[in-house]
Coordinates of C-alpha atoms (C1' of nucleotides) in Angstrom, one line a residue:
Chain L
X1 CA -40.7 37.7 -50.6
X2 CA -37.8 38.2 -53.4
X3 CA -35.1 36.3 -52.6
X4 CA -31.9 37.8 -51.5
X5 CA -29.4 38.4 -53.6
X6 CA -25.7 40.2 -52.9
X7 CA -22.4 40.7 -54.4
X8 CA -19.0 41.0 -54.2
X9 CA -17.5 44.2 -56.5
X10 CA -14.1 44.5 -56.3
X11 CA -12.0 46.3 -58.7
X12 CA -9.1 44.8 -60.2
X13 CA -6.3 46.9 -59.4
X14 CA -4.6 44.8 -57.4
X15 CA -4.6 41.9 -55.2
X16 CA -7.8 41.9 -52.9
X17 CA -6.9 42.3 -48.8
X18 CA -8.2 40.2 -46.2
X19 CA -10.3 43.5 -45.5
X20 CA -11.7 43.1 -49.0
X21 CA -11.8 38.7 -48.7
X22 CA -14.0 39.6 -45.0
X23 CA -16.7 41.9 -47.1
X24 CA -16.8 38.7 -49.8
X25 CA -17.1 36.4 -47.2
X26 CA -19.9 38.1 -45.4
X27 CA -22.1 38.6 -48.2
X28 CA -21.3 35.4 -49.7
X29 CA -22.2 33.6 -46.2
X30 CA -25.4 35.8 -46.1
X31 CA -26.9 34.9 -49.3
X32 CA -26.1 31.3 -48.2
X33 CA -27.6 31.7 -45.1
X34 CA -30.5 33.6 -46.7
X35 CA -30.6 30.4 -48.9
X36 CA -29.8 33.8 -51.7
X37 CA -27.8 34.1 -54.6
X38 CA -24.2 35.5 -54.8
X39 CA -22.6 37.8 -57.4
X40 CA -19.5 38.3 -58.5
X41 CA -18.9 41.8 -59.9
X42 CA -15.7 42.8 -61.6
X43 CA -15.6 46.9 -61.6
X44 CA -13.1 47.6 -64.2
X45 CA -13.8 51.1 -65.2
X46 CA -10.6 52.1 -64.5
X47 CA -9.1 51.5 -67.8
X48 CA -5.6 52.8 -66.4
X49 CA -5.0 50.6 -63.4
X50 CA -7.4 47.3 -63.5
X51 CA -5.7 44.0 -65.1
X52 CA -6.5 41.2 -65.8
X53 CA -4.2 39.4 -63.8
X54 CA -5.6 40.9 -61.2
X55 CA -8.9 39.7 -62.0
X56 CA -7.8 36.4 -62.2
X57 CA -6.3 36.3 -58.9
X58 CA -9.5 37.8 -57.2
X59 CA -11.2 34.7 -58.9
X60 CA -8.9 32.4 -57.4
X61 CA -8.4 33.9 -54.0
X62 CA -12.6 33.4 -53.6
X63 CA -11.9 29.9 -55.4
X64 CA -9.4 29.0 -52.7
X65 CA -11.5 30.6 -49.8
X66 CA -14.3 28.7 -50.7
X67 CA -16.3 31.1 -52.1
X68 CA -18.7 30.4 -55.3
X69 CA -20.4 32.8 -57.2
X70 CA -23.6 32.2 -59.2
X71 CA -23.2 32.4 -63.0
X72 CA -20.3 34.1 -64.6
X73 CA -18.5 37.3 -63.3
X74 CA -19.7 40.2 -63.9
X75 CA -18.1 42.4 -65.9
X76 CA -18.9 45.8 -65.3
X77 CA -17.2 47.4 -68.2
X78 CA -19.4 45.6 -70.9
X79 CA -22.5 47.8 -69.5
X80 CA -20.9 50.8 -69.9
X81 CA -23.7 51.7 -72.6
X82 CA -26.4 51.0 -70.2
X83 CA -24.9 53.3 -67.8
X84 CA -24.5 56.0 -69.7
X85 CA -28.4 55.9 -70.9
X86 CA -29.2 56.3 -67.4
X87 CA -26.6 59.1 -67.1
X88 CA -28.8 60.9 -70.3
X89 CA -32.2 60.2 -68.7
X90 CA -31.2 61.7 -65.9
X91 CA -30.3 64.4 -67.5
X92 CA -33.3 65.0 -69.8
X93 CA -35.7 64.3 -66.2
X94 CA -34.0 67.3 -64.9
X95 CA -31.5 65.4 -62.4
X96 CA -28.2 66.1 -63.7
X97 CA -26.5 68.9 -65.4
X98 CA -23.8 69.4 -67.8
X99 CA -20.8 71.0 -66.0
X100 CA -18.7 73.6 -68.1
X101 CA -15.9 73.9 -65.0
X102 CA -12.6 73.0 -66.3
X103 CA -10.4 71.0 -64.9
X104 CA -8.1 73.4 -63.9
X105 CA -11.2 75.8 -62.4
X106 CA -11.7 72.5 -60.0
X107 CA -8.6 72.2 -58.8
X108 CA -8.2 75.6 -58.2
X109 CA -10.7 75.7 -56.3
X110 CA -10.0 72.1 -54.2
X111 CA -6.4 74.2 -54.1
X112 CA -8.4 76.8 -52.3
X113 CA -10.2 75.3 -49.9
X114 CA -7.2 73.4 -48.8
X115 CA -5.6 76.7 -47.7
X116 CA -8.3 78.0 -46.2
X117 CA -8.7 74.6 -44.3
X118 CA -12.4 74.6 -45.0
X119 CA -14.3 71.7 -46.5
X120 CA -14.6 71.1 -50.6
X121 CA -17.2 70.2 -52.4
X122 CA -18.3 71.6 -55.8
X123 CA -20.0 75.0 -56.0
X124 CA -22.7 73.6 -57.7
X125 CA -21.7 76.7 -60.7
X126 CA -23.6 75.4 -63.6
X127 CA -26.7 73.7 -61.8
X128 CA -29.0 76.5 -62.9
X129 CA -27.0 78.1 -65.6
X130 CA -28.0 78.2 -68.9
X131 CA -27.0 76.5 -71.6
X132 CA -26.1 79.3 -73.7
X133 CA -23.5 80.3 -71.1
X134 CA -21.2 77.5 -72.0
X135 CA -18.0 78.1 -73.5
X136 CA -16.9 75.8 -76.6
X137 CA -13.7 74.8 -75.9
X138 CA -14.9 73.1 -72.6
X139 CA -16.3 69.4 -73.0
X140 CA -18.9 69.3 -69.8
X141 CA -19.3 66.9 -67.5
X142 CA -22.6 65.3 -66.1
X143 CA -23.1 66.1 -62.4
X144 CA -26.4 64.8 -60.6
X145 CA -28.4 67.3 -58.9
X146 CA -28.2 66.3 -55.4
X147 CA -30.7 67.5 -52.7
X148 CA -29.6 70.5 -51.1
X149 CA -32.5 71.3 -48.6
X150 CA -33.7 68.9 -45.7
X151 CA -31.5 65.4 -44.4
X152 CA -31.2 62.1 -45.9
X153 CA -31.6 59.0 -43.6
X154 CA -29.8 55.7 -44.4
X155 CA -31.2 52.4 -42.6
X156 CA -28.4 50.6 -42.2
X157 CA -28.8 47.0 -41.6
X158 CA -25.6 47.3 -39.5
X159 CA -25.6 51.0 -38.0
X160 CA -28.6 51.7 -37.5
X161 CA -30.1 55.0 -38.5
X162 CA -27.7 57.3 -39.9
X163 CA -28.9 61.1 -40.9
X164 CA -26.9 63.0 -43.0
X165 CA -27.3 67.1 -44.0
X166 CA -28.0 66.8 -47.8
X167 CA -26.1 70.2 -48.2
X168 CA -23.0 68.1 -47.2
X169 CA -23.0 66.1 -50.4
X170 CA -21.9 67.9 -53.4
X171 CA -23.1 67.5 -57.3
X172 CA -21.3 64.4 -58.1
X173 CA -20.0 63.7 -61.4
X174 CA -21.7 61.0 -63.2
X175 CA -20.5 61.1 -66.5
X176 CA -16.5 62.3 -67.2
X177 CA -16.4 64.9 -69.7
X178 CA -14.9 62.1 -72.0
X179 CA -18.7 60.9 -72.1
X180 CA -17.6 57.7 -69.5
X181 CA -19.3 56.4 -66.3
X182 CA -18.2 56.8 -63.0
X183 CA -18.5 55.0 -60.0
X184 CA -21.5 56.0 -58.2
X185 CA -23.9 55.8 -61.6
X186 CA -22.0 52.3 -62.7
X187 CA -22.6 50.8 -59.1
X188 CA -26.2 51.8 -58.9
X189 CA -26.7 51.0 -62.1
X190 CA -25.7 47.9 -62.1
X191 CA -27.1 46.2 -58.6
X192 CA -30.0 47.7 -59.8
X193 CA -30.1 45.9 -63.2
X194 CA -28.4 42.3 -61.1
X195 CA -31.3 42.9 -59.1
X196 CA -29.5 43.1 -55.6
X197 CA -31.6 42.9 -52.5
X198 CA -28.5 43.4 -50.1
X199 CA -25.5 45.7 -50.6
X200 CA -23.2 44.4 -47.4
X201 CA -19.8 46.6 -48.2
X202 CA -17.4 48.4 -46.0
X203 CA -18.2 51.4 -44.0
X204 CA -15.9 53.5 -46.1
X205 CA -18.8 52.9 -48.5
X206 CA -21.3 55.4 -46.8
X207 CA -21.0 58.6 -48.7
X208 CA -21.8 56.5 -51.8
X209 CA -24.7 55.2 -50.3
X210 CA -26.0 58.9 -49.9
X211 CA -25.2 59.3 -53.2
X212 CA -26.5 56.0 -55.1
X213 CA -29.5 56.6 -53.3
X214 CA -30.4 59.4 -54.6
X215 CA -29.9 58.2 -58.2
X216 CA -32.2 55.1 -57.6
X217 CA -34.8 57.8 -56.3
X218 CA -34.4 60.0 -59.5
X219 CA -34.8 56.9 -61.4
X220 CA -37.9 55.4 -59.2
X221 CA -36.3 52.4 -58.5
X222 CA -36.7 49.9 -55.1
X223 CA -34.0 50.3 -52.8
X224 CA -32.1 47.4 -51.6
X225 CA -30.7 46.9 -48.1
X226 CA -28.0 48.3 -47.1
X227 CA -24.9 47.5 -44.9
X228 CA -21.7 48.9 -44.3
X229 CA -19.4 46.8 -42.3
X230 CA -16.6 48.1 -40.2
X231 CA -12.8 48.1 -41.4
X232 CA -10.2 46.4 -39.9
X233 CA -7.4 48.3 -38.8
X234 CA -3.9 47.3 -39.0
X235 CA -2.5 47.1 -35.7
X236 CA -1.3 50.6 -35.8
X237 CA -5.1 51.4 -35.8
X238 CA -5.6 52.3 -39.5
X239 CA -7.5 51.4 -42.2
X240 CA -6.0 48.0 -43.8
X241 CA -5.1 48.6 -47.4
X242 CA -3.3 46.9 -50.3
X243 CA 0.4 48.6 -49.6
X244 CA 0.3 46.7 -45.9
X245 CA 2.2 44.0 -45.3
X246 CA 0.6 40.7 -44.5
X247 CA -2.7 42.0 -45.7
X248 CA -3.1 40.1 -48.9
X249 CA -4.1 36.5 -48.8
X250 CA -1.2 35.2 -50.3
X251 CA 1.0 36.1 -47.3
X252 CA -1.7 34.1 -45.9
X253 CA -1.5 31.2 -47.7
X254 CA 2.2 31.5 -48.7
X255 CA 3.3 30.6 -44.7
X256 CA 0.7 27.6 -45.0
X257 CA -2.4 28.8 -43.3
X258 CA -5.2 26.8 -44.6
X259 CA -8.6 28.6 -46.5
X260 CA -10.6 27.3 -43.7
X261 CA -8.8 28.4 -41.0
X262 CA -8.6 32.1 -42.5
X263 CA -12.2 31.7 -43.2
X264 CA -12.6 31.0 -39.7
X265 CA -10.6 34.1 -38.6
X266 CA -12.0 36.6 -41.1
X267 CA -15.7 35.4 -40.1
X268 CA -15.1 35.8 -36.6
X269 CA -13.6 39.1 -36.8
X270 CA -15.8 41.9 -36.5
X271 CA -18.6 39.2 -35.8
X272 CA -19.5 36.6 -33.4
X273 CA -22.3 33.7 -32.1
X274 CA -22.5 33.9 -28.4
X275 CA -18.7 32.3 -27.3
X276 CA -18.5 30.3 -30.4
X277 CA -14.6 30.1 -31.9
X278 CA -15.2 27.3 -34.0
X279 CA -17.4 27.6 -37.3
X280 CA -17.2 24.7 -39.8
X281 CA -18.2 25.9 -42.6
X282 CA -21.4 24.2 -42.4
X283 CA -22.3 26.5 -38.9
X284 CA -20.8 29.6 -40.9
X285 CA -23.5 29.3 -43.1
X286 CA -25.9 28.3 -40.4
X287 CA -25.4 30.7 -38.2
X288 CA -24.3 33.7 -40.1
X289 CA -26.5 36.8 -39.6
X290 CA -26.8 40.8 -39.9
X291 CA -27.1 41.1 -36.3
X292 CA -23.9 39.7 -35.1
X293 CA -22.0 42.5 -37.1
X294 CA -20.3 44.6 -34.6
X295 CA -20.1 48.5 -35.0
X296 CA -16.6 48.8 -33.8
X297 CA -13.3 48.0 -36.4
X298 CA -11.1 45.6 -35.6
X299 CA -8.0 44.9 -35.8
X300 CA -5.7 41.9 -37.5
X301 CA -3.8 39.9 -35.3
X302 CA -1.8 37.3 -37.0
X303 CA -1.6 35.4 -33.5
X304 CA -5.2 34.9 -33.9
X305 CA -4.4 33.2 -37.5
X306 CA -2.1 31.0 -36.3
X307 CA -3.9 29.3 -33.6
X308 CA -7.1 28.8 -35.5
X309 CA -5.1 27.7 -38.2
X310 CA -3.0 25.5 -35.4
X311 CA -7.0 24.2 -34.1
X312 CA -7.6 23.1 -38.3
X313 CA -4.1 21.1 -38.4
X314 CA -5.0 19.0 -35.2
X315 CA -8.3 18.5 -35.5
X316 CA -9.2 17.7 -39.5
X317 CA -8.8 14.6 -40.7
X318 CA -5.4 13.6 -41.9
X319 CA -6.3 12.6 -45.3
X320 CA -7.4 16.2 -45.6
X321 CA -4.5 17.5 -44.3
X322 CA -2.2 15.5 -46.2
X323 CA -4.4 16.7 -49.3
X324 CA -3.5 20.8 -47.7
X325 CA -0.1 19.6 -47.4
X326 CA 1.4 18.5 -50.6
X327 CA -1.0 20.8 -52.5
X328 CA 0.9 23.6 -50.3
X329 CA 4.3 22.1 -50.6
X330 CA 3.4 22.4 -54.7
X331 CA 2.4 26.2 -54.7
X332 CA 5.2 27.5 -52.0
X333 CA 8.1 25.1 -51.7
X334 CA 8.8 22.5 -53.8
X335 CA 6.8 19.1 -54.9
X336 CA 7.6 16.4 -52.9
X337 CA 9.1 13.5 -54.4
X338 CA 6.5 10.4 -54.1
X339 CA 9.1 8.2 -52.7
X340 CA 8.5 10.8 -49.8
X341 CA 5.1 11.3 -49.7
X342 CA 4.4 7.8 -48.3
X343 CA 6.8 8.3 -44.9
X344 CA 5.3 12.0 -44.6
X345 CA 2.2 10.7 -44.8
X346 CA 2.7 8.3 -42.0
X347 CA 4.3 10.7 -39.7
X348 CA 1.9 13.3 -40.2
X349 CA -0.1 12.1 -36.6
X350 CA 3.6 13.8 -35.0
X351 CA 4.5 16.4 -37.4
X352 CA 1.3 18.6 -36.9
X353 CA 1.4 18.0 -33.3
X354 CA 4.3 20.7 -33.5
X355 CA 3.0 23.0 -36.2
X356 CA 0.9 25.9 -36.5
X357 CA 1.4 26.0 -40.1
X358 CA 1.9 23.9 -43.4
X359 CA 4.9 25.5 -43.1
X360 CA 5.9 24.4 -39.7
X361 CA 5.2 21.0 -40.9
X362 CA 7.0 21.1 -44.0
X363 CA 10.2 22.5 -41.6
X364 CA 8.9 19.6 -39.3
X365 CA 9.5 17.0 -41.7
X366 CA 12.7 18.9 -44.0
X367 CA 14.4 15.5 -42.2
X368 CA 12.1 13.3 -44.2
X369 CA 12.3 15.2 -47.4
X370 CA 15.7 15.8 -48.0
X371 CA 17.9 13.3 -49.1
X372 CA 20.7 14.8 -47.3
X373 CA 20.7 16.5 -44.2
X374 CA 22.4 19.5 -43.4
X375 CA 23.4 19.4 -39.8
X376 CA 23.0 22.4 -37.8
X377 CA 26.5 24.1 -36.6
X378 CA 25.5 24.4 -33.3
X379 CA 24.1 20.9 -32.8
X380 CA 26.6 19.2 -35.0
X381 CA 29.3 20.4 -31.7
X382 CA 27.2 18.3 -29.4
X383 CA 28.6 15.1 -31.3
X384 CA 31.8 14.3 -29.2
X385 CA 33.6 11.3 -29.0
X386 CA 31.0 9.8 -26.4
X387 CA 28.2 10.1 -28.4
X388 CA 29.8 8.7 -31.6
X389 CA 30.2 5.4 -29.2
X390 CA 26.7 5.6 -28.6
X391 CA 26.1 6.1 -31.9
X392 CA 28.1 3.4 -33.6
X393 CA 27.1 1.2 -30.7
X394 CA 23.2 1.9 -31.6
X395 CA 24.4 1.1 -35.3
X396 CA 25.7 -2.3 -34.5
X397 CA 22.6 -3.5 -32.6
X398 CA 20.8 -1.4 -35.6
X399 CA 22.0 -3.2 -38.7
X400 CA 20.6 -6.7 -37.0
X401 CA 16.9 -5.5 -37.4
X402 CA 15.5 -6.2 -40.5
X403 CA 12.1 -4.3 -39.5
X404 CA 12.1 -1.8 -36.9
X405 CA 9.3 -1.6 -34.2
X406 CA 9.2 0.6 -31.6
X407 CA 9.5 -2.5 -29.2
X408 CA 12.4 -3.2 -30.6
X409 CA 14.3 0.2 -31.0
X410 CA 13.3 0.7 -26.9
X411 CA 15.0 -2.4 -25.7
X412 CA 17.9 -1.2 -27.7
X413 CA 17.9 2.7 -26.5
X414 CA 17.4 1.4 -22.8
X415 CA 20.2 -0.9 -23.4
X416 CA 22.7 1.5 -24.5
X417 CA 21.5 3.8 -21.2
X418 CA 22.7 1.2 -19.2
X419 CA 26.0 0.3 -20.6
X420 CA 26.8 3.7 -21.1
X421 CA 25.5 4.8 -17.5
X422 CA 23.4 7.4 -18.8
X423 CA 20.0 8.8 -19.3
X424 CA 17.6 8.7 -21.9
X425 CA 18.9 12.4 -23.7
X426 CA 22.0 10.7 -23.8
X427 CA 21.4 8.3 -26.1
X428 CA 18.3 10.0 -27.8
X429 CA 20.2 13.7 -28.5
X430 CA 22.9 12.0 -30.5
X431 CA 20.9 9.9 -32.7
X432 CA 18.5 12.5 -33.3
X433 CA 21.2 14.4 -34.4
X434 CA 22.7 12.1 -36.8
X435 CA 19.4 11.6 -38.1
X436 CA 17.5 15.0 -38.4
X437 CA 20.8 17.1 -38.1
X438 CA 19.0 18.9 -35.2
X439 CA 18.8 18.6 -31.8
X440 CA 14.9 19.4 -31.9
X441 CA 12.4 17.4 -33.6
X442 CA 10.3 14.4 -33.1
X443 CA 10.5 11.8 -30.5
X444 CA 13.3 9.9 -31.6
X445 CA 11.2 6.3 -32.2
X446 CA 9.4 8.5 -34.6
X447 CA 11.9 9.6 -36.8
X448 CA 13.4 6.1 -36.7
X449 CA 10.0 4.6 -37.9
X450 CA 9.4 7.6 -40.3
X451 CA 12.7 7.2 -41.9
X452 CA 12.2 3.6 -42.0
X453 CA 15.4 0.9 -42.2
X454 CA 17.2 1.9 -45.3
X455 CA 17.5 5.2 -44.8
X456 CA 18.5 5.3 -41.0
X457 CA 21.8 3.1 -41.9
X458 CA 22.2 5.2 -44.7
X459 CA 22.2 8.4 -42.5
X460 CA 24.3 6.5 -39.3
X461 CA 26.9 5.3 -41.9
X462 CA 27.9 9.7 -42.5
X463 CA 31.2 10.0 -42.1
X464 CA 30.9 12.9 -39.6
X465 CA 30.0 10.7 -37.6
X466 CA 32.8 8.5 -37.5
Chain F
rG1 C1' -11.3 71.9 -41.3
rG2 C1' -16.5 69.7 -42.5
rU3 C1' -19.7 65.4 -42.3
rC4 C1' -20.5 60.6 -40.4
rC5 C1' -19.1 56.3 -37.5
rC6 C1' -16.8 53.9 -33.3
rU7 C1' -15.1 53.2 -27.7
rU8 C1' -15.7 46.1 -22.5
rC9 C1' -9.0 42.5 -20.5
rG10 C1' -2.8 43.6 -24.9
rU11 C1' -6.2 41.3 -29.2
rC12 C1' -11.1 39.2 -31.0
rU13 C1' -15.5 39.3 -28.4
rA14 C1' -20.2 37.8 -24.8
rU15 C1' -23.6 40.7 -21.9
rC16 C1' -29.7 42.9 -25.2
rG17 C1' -31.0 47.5 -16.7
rG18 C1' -29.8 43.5 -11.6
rU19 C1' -23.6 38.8 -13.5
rU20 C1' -18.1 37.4 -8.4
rA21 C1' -18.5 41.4 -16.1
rG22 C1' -18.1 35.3 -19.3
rG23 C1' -15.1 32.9 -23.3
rA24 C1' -11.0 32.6 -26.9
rC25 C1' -6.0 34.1 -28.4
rA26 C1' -1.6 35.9 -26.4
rC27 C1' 1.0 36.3 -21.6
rA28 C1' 2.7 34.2 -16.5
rU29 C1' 3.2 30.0 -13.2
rG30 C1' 3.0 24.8 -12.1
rG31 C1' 2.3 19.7 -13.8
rU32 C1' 2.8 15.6 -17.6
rU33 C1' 6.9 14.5 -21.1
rU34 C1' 12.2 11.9 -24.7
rU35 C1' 14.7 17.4 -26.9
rC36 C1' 11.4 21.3 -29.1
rA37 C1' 6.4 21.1 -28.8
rU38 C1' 1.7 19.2 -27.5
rC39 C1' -1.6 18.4 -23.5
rC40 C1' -3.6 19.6 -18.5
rA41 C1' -4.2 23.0 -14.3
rU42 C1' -3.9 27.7 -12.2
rG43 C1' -3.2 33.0 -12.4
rA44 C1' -3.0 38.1 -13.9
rA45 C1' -5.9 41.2 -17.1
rA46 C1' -11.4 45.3 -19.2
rG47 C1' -16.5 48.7 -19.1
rA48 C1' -12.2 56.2 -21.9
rG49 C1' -13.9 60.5 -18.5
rG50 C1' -18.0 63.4 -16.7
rG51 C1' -23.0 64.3 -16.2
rG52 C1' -28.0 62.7 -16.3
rU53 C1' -32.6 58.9 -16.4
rU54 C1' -33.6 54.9 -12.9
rC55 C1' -34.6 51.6 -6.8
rG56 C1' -30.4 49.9 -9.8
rA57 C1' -26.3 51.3 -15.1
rU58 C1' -21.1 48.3 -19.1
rU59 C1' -26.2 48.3 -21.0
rC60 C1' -30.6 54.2 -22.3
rC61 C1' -29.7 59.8 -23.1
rC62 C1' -26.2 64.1 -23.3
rC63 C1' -21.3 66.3 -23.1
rU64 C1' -16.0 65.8 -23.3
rA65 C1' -11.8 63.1 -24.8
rG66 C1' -9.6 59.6 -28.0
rG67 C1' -9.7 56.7 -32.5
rG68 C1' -11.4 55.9 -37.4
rA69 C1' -13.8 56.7 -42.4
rC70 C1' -15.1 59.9 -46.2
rC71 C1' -14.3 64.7 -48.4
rG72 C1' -11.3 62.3 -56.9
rC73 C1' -13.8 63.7 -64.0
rC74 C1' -10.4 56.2 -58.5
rA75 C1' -13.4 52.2 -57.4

RNA sequence: GGUCCCUUCGUCUAUCGGUUAGGACACAUGGUUUUCAUCCAUGAAAGAGGGGUUCGAUUCCCCUAGGGACCGCCA
């Protein structure tokens, strides 16, 4: 039994989409699964469009998922040599052809077909033409010799048996008439040579797979096993792509979901474990399978996101959230000052309770990390002359503490209810006020304790106030 | 237009011929509460349509409809 081995081939013309992250993710959690290796294959062939920024940020979006590849990347465009010997073998074998049509005879004839609303494909002109027909101002391109009698069957781990009319694929270039490699010969090529035993991709995949085929028949090699997972759909019910907005996983990331909560999302989407929501990534792995791959797309809900991501806020530890926190607060606000990293940490049990996001709890605790508030117009109206008494009267009793306790700070609030003949709002909304500059927040013993002594006279002691 | 794929609550899904069709998110209502939240309880919500097969179909088969993918000398 060879042990299984998959990859992730992206090309590096942009950033990857969550569509993109889920087909990583699968294969990566099936090799894991499979106790399997996993690849990481960078398809750069497109000398016009792939960067390497973009590679870079592919590596570090899998790096931030989670996601480790076996060895070094993969870098498709230093095999280029080895591709194009298997392009001439084929060839000399008798399963390609040189193709003399120009590029202008091609489009003319795609041109055609458009207006005549009937299907393209190549007319398969210089498959049995000789040689000595060429012309010499035409550089030809390689074309394999697909099968034109009889149907192809795909086993797809995923779809089940999927028959196709051979006539319906056309005689694919192989080689550009600039002697290059193209896709469908690179890609075979290559798992071939990386020795993949699984080729989990998405469904839009399945023509190539027809095609690849073919070539590792011509060339009498083993066929792998094949998947093609379905897309997911925007929520307009199309096919997610790079141009959509919030498909990249740095709009993800950027508004403080955390990689294990995505991870959680993506896996669960388009696949499931009986009624199981919640996979650590130690079940992920456990429990990952072929099977549980539904047949149907799906589609991205960002609600979804944000309550898984809301489930990995409350329910990690809060060292690790911390950790998620100020590593966030680094990469999409700004760095918070260490003098403030202490009280944040503390207050972190209350913050998340209110969050959804890192974000959320960065906005949460904007009262902690400022150094001076900016009060919010509408709230700031709420401060009349009978909650500045209350206010100046809390300061008084204030200023006598040397260390606050919650004890303490309720025997003064319920003491100021009762001389000012009021309720607990009463005294609570102006002080949370003059301390967050907001009538929402955190209970207002929290923010007291968070802020701690020195800062809560500084704050009381504004002159709006007054 | 051709080929292929898909179709269970709004969304993600469970069900592998016999269930009051289950769960989660979202939604609604009520309760707890110190504002906003959290939390708890309850509720509404689905088998695209039509034919078969069968004692019995959401489940198997066919047709229709709808949706999607592919149809590059891109990957």
């Amino acid at each position: 039994m060879t042990k299984v081995a998959t990859r992730f081939a992206p090309s590096p013309t942009g950033p990857l989409h969550i569509g993109g992250i889920r087909t990583a993710l699968f294969n990566w959690l099936y090799s894991k699964n499979q106790n399997g290796k996993f690849f990481l294959r960078v398809e750069d062939t497109d000398k016009e469009r792939s960067k390497d920024e973009y590679k870079n940020q592919i590596v570090q979006d899998l790096k931030w998922l989670g996601i480790n590849y076996d060895g070094e990347e993969y870098i498709q465009s230093k095999k280029i040599d080895d591709h194009i010997k298997v392009a001439n073998e084929l060839l000399k074998n008798g399963y390609a052809y040189k193709c003399y049509c120009s590029n202008d005879e091609i489009e003319d004839q795609k041109k055609r077909a458009k207006q005549k609303k009937i299907p393209y494909i190549y007319n398969r002109e210089w498959r049995d033409r000789k040689e000595s027909d060429a012309p010499k101002n035409v550089k030809p391109a390689i074309r394999f010799k697909s099968k034109i009698d009889g149907s192809s069957i795909l086993k797809d781990l995923v779809q089940g048996d999927v028959e196709i009319e051979n006539n319906t694929i056309e005689d694919f270039i192989i080689l550009r008439n600039d002697g290059t490699p193209t896709y469908n010969l690179s890609a075979s090529v290559d798992d071939h040579q990386m020795n993949m035993t699984h080729i989990i991709r998405g469904d839009d995949h399945k023509i190539n797979t027809f095609k690849q085929i073919q070539i590792y028949h011509a060339m009498k090699w083993d066929l792998p096993f094949f998947a093609h997972i379905p897309l997911i759909h925007t929520i307009e019910g199309k096919k997610l792509s790079k141009r959509d907005k919030a498909s990249t996983l740095n709009d993800y990331s950027k508004i403080g979901i955390m990689p294990d909560a995505l991870r959680n999302y993506l896996l669960r989407l388009g696949w499931s474990y009986k009624d199981k929501e919640i996979f650590s990534l130690e079940e992920s792995i456990k429990y990952f399978n072929l099977e549980g791959i539904g047949k149907s797309p799906s589609k991205l809900d960002i609600r979804r996101i944000l309550s898984i991501n809301e489930h990995y806020i409350k329910n990690i530890e809060e060292n690790e959230l911390f950790d998620h926190f100020i590593e966030y607060c680094k990469l999409f606000k700004s760095e918070i000052k260490s003098n403030k990293k202490e009280k944040i940490e503390k207050s972190l049990s209350f913050l998340k309770n209110k969050a959804k996001t890192l974000q959320d709890i960065f906005n949460n605790g904007q009262y902690i990390i400022v150094d001076e508030i900016e009060f919010n117009r509408d709230d700031i109206k709420l401060i009349d002359d009978k909650a500045k008494k209350v206010i100046s009267d809390f300061k008084s009793q204030f200023i006598k503490i040397d260390q606050p306790s919650r004890e303490v700070l309720e025997s003064i609030v319920n003491e100021l209810i009762e001389s000012h003949n009021t309720n607990f709002k009463g005294v609570g909304q102006p002080l949370r006020i003059a301390l967050t500059g907001s009538k929402f927040g955190p209970g207002i013993y929290d923010i007291i304790l968070s802020l701690g002594k020195e800062e809560v006279d500084k704050r009381l002691a504004n002159k709006i106030l007054a």
